[in-house]
PDB file of C-alpha atoms in Angstrom:
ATOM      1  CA  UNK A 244      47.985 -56.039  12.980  1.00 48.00           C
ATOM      2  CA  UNK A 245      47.660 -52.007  12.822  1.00 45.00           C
ATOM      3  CA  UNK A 246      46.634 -50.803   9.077  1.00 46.00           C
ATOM      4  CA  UNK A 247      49.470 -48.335   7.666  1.00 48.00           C
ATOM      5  CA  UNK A 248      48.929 -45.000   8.154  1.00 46.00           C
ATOM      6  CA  UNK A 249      48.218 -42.947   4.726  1.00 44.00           C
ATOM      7  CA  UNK A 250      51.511 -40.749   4.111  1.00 45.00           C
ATOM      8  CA  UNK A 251      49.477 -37.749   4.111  1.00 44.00           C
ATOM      9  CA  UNK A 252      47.629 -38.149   7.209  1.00 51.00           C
ATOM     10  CA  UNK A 253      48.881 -35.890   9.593  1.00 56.00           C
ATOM     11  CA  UNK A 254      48.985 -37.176  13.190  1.00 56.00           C
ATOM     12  CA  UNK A 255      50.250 -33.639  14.796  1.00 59.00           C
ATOM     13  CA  UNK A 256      46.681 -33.564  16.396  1.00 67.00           C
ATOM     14  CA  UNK A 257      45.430 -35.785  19.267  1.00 79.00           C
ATOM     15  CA  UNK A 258      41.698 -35.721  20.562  1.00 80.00           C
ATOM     16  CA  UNK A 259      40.670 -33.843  23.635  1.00 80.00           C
ATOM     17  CA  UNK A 260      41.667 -35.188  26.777  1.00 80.00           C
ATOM     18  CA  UNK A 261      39.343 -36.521  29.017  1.00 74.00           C
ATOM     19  CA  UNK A 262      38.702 -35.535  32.615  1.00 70.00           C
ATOM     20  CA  UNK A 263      40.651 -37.926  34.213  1.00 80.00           C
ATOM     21  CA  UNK A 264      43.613 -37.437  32.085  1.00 93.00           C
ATOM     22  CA  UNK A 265      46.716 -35.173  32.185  1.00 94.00           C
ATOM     23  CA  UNK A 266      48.874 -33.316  29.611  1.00 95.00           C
ATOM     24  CA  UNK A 267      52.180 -34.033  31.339  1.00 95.00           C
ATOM     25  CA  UNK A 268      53.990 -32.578  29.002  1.00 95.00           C
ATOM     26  CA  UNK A 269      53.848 -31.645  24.716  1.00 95.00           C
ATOM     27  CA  UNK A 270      56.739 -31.200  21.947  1.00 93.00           C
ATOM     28  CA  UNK A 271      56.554 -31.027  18.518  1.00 90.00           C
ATOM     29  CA  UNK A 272      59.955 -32.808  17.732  1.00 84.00           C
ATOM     30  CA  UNK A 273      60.889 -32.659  13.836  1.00 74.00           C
ATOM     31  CA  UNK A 274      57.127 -31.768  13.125  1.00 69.00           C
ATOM     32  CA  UNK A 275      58.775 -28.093  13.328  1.00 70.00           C
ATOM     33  CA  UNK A 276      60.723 -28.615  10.725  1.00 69.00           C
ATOM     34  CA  UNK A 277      57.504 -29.556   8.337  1.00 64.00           C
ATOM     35  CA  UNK A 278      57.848 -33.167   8.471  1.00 71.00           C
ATOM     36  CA  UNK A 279      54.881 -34.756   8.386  1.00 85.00           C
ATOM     37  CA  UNK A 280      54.306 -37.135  10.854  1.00 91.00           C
ATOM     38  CA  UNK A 281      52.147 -40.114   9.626  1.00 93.00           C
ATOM     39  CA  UNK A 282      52.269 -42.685  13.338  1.00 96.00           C
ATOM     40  CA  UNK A 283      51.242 -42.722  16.563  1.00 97.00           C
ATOM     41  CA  UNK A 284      53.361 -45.067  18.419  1.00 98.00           C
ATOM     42  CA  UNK A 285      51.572 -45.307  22.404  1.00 98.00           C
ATOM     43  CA  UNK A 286      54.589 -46.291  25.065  1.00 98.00           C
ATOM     44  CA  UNK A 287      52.825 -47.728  28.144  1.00 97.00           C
ATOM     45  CA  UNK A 288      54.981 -46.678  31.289  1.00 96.00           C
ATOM     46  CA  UNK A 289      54.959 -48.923  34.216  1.00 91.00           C
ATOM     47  CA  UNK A 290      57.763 -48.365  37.037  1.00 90.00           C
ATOM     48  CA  UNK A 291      59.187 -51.751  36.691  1.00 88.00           C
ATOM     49  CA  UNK A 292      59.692 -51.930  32.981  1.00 90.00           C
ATOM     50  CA  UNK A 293      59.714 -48.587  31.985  1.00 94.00           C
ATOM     51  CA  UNK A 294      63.381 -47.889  31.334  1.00 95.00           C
ATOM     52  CA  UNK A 295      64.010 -51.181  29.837  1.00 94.00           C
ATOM     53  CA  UNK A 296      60.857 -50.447  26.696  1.00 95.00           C
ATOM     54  CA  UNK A 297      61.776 -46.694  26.657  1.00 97.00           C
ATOM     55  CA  UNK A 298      64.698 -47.835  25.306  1.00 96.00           C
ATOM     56  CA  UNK A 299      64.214 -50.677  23.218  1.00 96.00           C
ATOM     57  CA  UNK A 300      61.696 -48.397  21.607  1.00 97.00           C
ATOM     58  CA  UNK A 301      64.261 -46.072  20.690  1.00 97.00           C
ATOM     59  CA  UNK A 302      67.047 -48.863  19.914  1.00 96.00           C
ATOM     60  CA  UNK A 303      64.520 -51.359  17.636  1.00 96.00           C
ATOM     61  CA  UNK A 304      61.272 -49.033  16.694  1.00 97.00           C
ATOM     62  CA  UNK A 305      60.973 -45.336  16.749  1.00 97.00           C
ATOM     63  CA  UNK A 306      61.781 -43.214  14.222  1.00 96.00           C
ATOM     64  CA  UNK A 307      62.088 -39.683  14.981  1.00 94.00           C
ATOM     65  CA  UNK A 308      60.897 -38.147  11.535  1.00 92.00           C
ATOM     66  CA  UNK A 309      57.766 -39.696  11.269  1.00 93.00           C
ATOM     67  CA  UNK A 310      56.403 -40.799  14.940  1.00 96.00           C
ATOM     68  CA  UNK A 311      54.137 -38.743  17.037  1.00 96.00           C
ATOM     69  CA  UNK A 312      55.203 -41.070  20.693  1.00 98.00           C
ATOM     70  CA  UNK A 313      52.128 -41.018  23.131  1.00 98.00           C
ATOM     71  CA  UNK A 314      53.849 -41.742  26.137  1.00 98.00           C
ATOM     72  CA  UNK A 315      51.301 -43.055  29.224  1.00 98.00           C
ATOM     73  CA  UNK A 316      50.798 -44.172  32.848  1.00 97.00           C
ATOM     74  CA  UNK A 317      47.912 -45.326  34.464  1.00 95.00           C
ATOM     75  CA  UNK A 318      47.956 -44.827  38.649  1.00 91.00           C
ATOM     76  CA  UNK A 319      45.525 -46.759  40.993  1.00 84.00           C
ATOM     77  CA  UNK A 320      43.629 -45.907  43.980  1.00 67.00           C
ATOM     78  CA  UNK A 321      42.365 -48.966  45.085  1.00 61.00           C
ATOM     79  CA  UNK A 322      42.950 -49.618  48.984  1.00 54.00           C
ATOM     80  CA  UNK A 323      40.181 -51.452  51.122  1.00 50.00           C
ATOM     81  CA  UNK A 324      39.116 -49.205  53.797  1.00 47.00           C
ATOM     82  CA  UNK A 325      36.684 -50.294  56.713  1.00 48.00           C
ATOM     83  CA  UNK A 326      33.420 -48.353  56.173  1.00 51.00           C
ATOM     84  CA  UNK A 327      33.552 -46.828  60.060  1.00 51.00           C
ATOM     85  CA  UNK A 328      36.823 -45.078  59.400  1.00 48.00           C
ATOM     86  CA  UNK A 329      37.096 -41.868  57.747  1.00 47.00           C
ATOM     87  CA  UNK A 330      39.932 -42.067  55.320  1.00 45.00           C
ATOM     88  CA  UNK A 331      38.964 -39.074  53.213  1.00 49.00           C
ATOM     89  CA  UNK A 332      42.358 -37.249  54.401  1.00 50.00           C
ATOM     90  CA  UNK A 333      44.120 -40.274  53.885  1.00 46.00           C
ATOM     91  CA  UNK A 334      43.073 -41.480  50.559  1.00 49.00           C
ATOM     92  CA  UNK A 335      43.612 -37.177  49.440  1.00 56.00           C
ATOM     93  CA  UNK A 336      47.139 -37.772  50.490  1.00 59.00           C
ATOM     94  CA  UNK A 337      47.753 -40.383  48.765  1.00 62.00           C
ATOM     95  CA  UNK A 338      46.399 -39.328  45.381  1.00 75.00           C
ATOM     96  CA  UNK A 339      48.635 -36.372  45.688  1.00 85.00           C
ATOM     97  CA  UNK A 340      51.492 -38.941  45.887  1.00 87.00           C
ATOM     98  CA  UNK A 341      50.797 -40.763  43.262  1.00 89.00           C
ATOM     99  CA  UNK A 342      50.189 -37.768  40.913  1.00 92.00           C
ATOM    100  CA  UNK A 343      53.179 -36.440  41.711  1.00 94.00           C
ATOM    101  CA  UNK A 344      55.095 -39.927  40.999  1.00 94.00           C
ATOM    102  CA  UNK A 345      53.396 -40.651  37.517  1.00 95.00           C
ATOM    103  CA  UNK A 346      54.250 -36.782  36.292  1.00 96.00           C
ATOM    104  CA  UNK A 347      57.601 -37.309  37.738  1.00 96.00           C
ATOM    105  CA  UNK A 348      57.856 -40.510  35.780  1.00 97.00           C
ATOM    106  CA  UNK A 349      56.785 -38.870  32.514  1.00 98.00           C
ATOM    107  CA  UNK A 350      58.246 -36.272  32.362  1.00 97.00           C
ATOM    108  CA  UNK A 351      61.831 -38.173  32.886  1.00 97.00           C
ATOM    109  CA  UNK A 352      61.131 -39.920  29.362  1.00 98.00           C
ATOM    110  CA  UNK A 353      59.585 -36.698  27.407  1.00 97.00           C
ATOM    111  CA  UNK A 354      62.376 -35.008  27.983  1.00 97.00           C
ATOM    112  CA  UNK A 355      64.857 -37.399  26.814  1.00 97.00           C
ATOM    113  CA  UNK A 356      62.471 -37.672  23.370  1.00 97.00           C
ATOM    114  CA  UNK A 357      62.721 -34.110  23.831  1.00 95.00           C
ATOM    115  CA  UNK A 358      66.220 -33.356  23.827  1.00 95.00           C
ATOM    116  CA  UNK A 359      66.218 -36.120  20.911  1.00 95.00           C
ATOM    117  CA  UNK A 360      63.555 -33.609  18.793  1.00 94.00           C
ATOM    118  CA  UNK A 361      60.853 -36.076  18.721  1.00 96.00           C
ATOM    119  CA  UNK A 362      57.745 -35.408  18.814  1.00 96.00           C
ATOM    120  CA  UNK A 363      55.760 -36.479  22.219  1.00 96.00           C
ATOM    121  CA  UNK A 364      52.878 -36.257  24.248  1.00 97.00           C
ATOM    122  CA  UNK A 365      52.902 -37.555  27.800  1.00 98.00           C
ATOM    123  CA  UNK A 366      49.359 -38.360  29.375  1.00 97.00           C
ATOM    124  CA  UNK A 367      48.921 -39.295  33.217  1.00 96.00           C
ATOM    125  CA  UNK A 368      45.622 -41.560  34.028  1.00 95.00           C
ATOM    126  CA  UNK A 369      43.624 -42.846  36.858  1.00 92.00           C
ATOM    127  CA  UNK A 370      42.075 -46.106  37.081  1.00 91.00           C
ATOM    128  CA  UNK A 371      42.410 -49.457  36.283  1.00 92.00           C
ATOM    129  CA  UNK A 372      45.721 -49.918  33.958  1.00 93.00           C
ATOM    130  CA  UNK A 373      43.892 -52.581  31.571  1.00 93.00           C
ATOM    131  CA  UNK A 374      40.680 -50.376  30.319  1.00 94.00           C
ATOM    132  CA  UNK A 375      42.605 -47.206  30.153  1.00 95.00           C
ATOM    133  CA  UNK A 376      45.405 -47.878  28.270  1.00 96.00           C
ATOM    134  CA  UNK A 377      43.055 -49.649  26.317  1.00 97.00           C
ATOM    135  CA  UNK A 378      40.741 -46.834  26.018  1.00 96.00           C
ATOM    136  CA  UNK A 379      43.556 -44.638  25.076  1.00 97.00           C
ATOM    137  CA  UNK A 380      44.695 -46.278  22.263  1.00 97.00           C
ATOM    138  CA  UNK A 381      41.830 -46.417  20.643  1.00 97.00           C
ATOM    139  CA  UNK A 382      41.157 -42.540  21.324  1.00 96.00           C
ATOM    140  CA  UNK A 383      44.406 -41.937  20.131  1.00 96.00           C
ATOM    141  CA  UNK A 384      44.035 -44.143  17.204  1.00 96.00           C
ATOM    142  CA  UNK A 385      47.765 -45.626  17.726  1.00 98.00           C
ATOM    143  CA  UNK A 386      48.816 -47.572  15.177  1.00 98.00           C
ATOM    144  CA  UNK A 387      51.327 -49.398  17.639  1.00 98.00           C
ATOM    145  CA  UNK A 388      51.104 -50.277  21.093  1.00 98.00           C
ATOM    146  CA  UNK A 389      54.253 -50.890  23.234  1.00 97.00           C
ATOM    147  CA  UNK A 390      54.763 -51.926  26.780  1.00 95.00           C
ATOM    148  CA  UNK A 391      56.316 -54.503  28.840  1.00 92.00           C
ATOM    149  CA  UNK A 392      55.482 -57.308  30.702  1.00 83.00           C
ATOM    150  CA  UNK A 393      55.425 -57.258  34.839  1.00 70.00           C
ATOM    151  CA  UNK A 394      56.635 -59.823  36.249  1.00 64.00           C
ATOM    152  CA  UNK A 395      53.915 -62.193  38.423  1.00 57.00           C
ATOM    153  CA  UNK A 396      53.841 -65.373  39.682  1.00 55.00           C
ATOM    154  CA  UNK A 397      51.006 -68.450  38.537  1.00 56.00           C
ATOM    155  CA  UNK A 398      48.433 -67.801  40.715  1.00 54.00           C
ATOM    156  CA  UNK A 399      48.224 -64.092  40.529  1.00 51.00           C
ATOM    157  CA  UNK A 400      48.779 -63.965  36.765  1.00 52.00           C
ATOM    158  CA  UNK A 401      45.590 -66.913  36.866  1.00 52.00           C
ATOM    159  CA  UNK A 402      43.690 -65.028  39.485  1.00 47.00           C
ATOM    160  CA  UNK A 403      43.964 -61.113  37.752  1.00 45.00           C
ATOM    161  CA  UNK A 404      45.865 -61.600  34.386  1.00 58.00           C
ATOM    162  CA  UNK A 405      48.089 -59.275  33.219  1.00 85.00           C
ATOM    163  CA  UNK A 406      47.439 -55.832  31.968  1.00 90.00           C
ATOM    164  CA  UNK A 407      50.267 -56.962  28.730  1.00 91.00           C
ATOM    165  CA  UNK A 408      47.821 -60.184  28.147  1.00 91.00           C
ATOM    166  CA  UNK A 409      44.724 -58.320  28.196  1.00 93.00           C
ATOM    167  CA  UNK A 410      45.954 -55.172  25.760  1.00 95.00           C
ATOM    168  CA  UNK A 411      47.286 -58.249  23.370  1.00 94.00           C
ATOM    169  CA  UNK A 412      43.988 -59.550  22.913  1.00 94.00           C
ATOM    170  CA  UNK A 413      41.816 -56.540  22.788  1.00 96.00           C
ATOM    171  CA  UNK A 414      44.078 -53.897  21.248  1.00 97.00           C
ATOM    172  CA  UNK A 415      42.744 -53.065  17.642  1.00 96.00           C
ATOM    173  CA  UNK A 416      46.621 -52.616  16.761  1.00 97.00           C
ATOM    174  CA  UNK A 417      49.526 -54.241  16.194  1.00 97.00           C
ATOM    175  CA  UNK A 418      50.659 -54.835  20.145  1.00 97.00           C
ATOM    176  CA  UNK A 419      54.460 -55.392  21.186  1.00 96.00           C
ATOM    177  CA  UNK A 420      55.217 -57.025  24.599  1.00 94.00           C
ATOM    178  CA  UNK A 421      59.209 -55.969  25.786  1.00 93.00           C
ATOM    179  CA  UNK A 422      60.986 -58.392  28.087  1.00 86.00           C
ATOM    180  CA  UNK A 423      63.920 -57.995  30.378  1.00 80.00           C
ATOM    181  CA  UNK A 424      66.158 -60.564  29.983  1.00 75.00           C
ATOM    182  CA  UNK A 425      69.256 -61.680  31.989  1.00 68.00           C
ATOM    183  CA  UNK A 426      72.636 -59.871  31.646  1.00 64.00           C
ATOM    184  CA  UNK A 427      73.976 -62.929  29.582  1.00 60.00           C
ATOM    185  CA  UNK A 428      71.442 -63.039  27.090  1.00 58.00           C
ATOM    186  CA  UNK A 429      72.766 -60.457  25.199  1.00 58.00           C
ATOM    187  CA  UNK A 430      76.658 -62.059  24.489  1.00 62.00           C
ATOM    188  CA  UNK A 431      75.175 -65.490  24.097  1.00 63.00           C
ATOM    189  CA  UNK A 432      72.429 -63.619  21.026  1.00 60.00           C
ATOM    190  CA  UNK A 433      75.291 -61.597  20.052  1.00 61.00           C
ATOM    191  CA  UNK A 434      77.613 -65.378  19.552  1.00 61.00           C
ATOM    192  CA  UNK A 435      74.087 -66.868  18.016  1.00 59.00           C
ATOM    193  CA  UNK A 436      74.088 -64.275  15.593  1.00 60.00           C
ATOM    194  CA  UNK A 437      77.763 -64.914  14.460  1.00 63.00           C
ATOM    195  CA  UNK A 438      77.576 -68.524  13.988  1.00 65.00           C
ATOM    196  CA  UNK A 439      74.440 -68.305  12.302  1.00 66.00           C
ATOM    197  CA  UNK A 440      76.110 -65.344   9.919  1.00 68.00           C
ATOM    198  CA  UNK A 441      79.792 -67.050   9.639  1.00 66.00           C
ATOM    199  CA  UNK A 442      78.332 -70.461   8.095  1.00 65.00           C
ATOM    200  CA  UNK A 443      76.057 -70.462   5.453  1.00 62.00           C
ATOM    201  CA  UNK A 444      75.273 -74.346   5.691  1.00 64.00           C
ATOM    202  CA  UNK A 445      73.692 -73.466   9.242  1.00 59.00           C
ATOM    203  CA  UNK A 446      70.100 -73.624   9.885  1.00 56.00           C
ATOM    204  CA  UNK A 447      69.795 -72.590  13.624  1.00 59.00           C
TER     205      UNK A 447
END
């Protein structure tokens, strides 16, 4: 679990980057108006879950007057090449393409906090997704973690684990796991919550 943050520490400021990471994009949110903002909430961005924890964050979590949201995405590079080909040219191309993707990506969620006036930062990474969003929160010094979980079969889940499992276990903060769930979950909560609500002798 993440230690509260002291009301008067100021979380406006983020350490340096490092080389392999990129200031998407930066807005100050309410910290214009002199509120102070005392956490740093780190959204993890993957393509298949983004949209769904971007906005259960805002829905269940953030809140806009005191959150500084770190919002990340990790690309890979990792494609087996024969050692007699020259895939220089290739491999160039491709990390152009990828760049371009995770900015893209980014910057479609910083803008929405944006337009919302709070405050972001939007960081694009390379390597592998488990040590640096890892090593970002801890740089960061996030006092929340969110992402969701990818959806893999047994043996691949056995064979790699996922990058949601491995953050859980080795994240020094409190760590929250989104999960999209079927169209019908929501009316069948939604009649859970009224029967629960409507009878008072009810215990599930």
């Amino acid at each position: 679990m993440s230690t509260p943050s002291s009301p008067t520490q100021d979380h406006s400021h983020l350490p340096p980057l490092t080389k392999k990471d990129t200031l998407v994009h930066a807005s100050e949110g309410h910290a214009k108006e002199d509120h102070d903002l005392t956490r740093v909430v780190q959204i993890c961005l993957d393509p298949e879950s983004a949209e769904h924890t971007f906005k259960w964050a805002l829905e269940n979590f953030i809140e806009p007057k005191r959150d500084l949201v770190v919002l990340v995405h990790v690309r890979q590079i990792d494609i087996p090449v024969a050692p007699y080909i020259d895939s220089t040219g290739f491999i160039d191309d491709l990390g152009q393409e990828r760049r371009e993707e995770s900015h893209h990506l980014l910057r479609l969620f910083a803008e929405d906090l944006n337009k919302r006036k709070i405050a972001c930062k939007a960081i694009s990474m390379v390597g592998d997704p488990k040590s640096e969003l890892l090593r970002k929160a801890k740089e960061i010094r996030a006092d929340v973690v969110l992402m969701g979980a990818r959806k893999m079969g047994a043996i691949k889940r056995t064979l790699l684990g996922s990058v949601s499992d491995y953050i859980v276990h080795h994240c020094p903060c409190t760590v929250i796991v989104t999960k999209v769930l079927d169209q019908s979950h929501p009316q069948e909560r939604r009649k859970s919550i009224v029967s629960l609500t409507g009878n008072p002798h009810s215990t599930r």
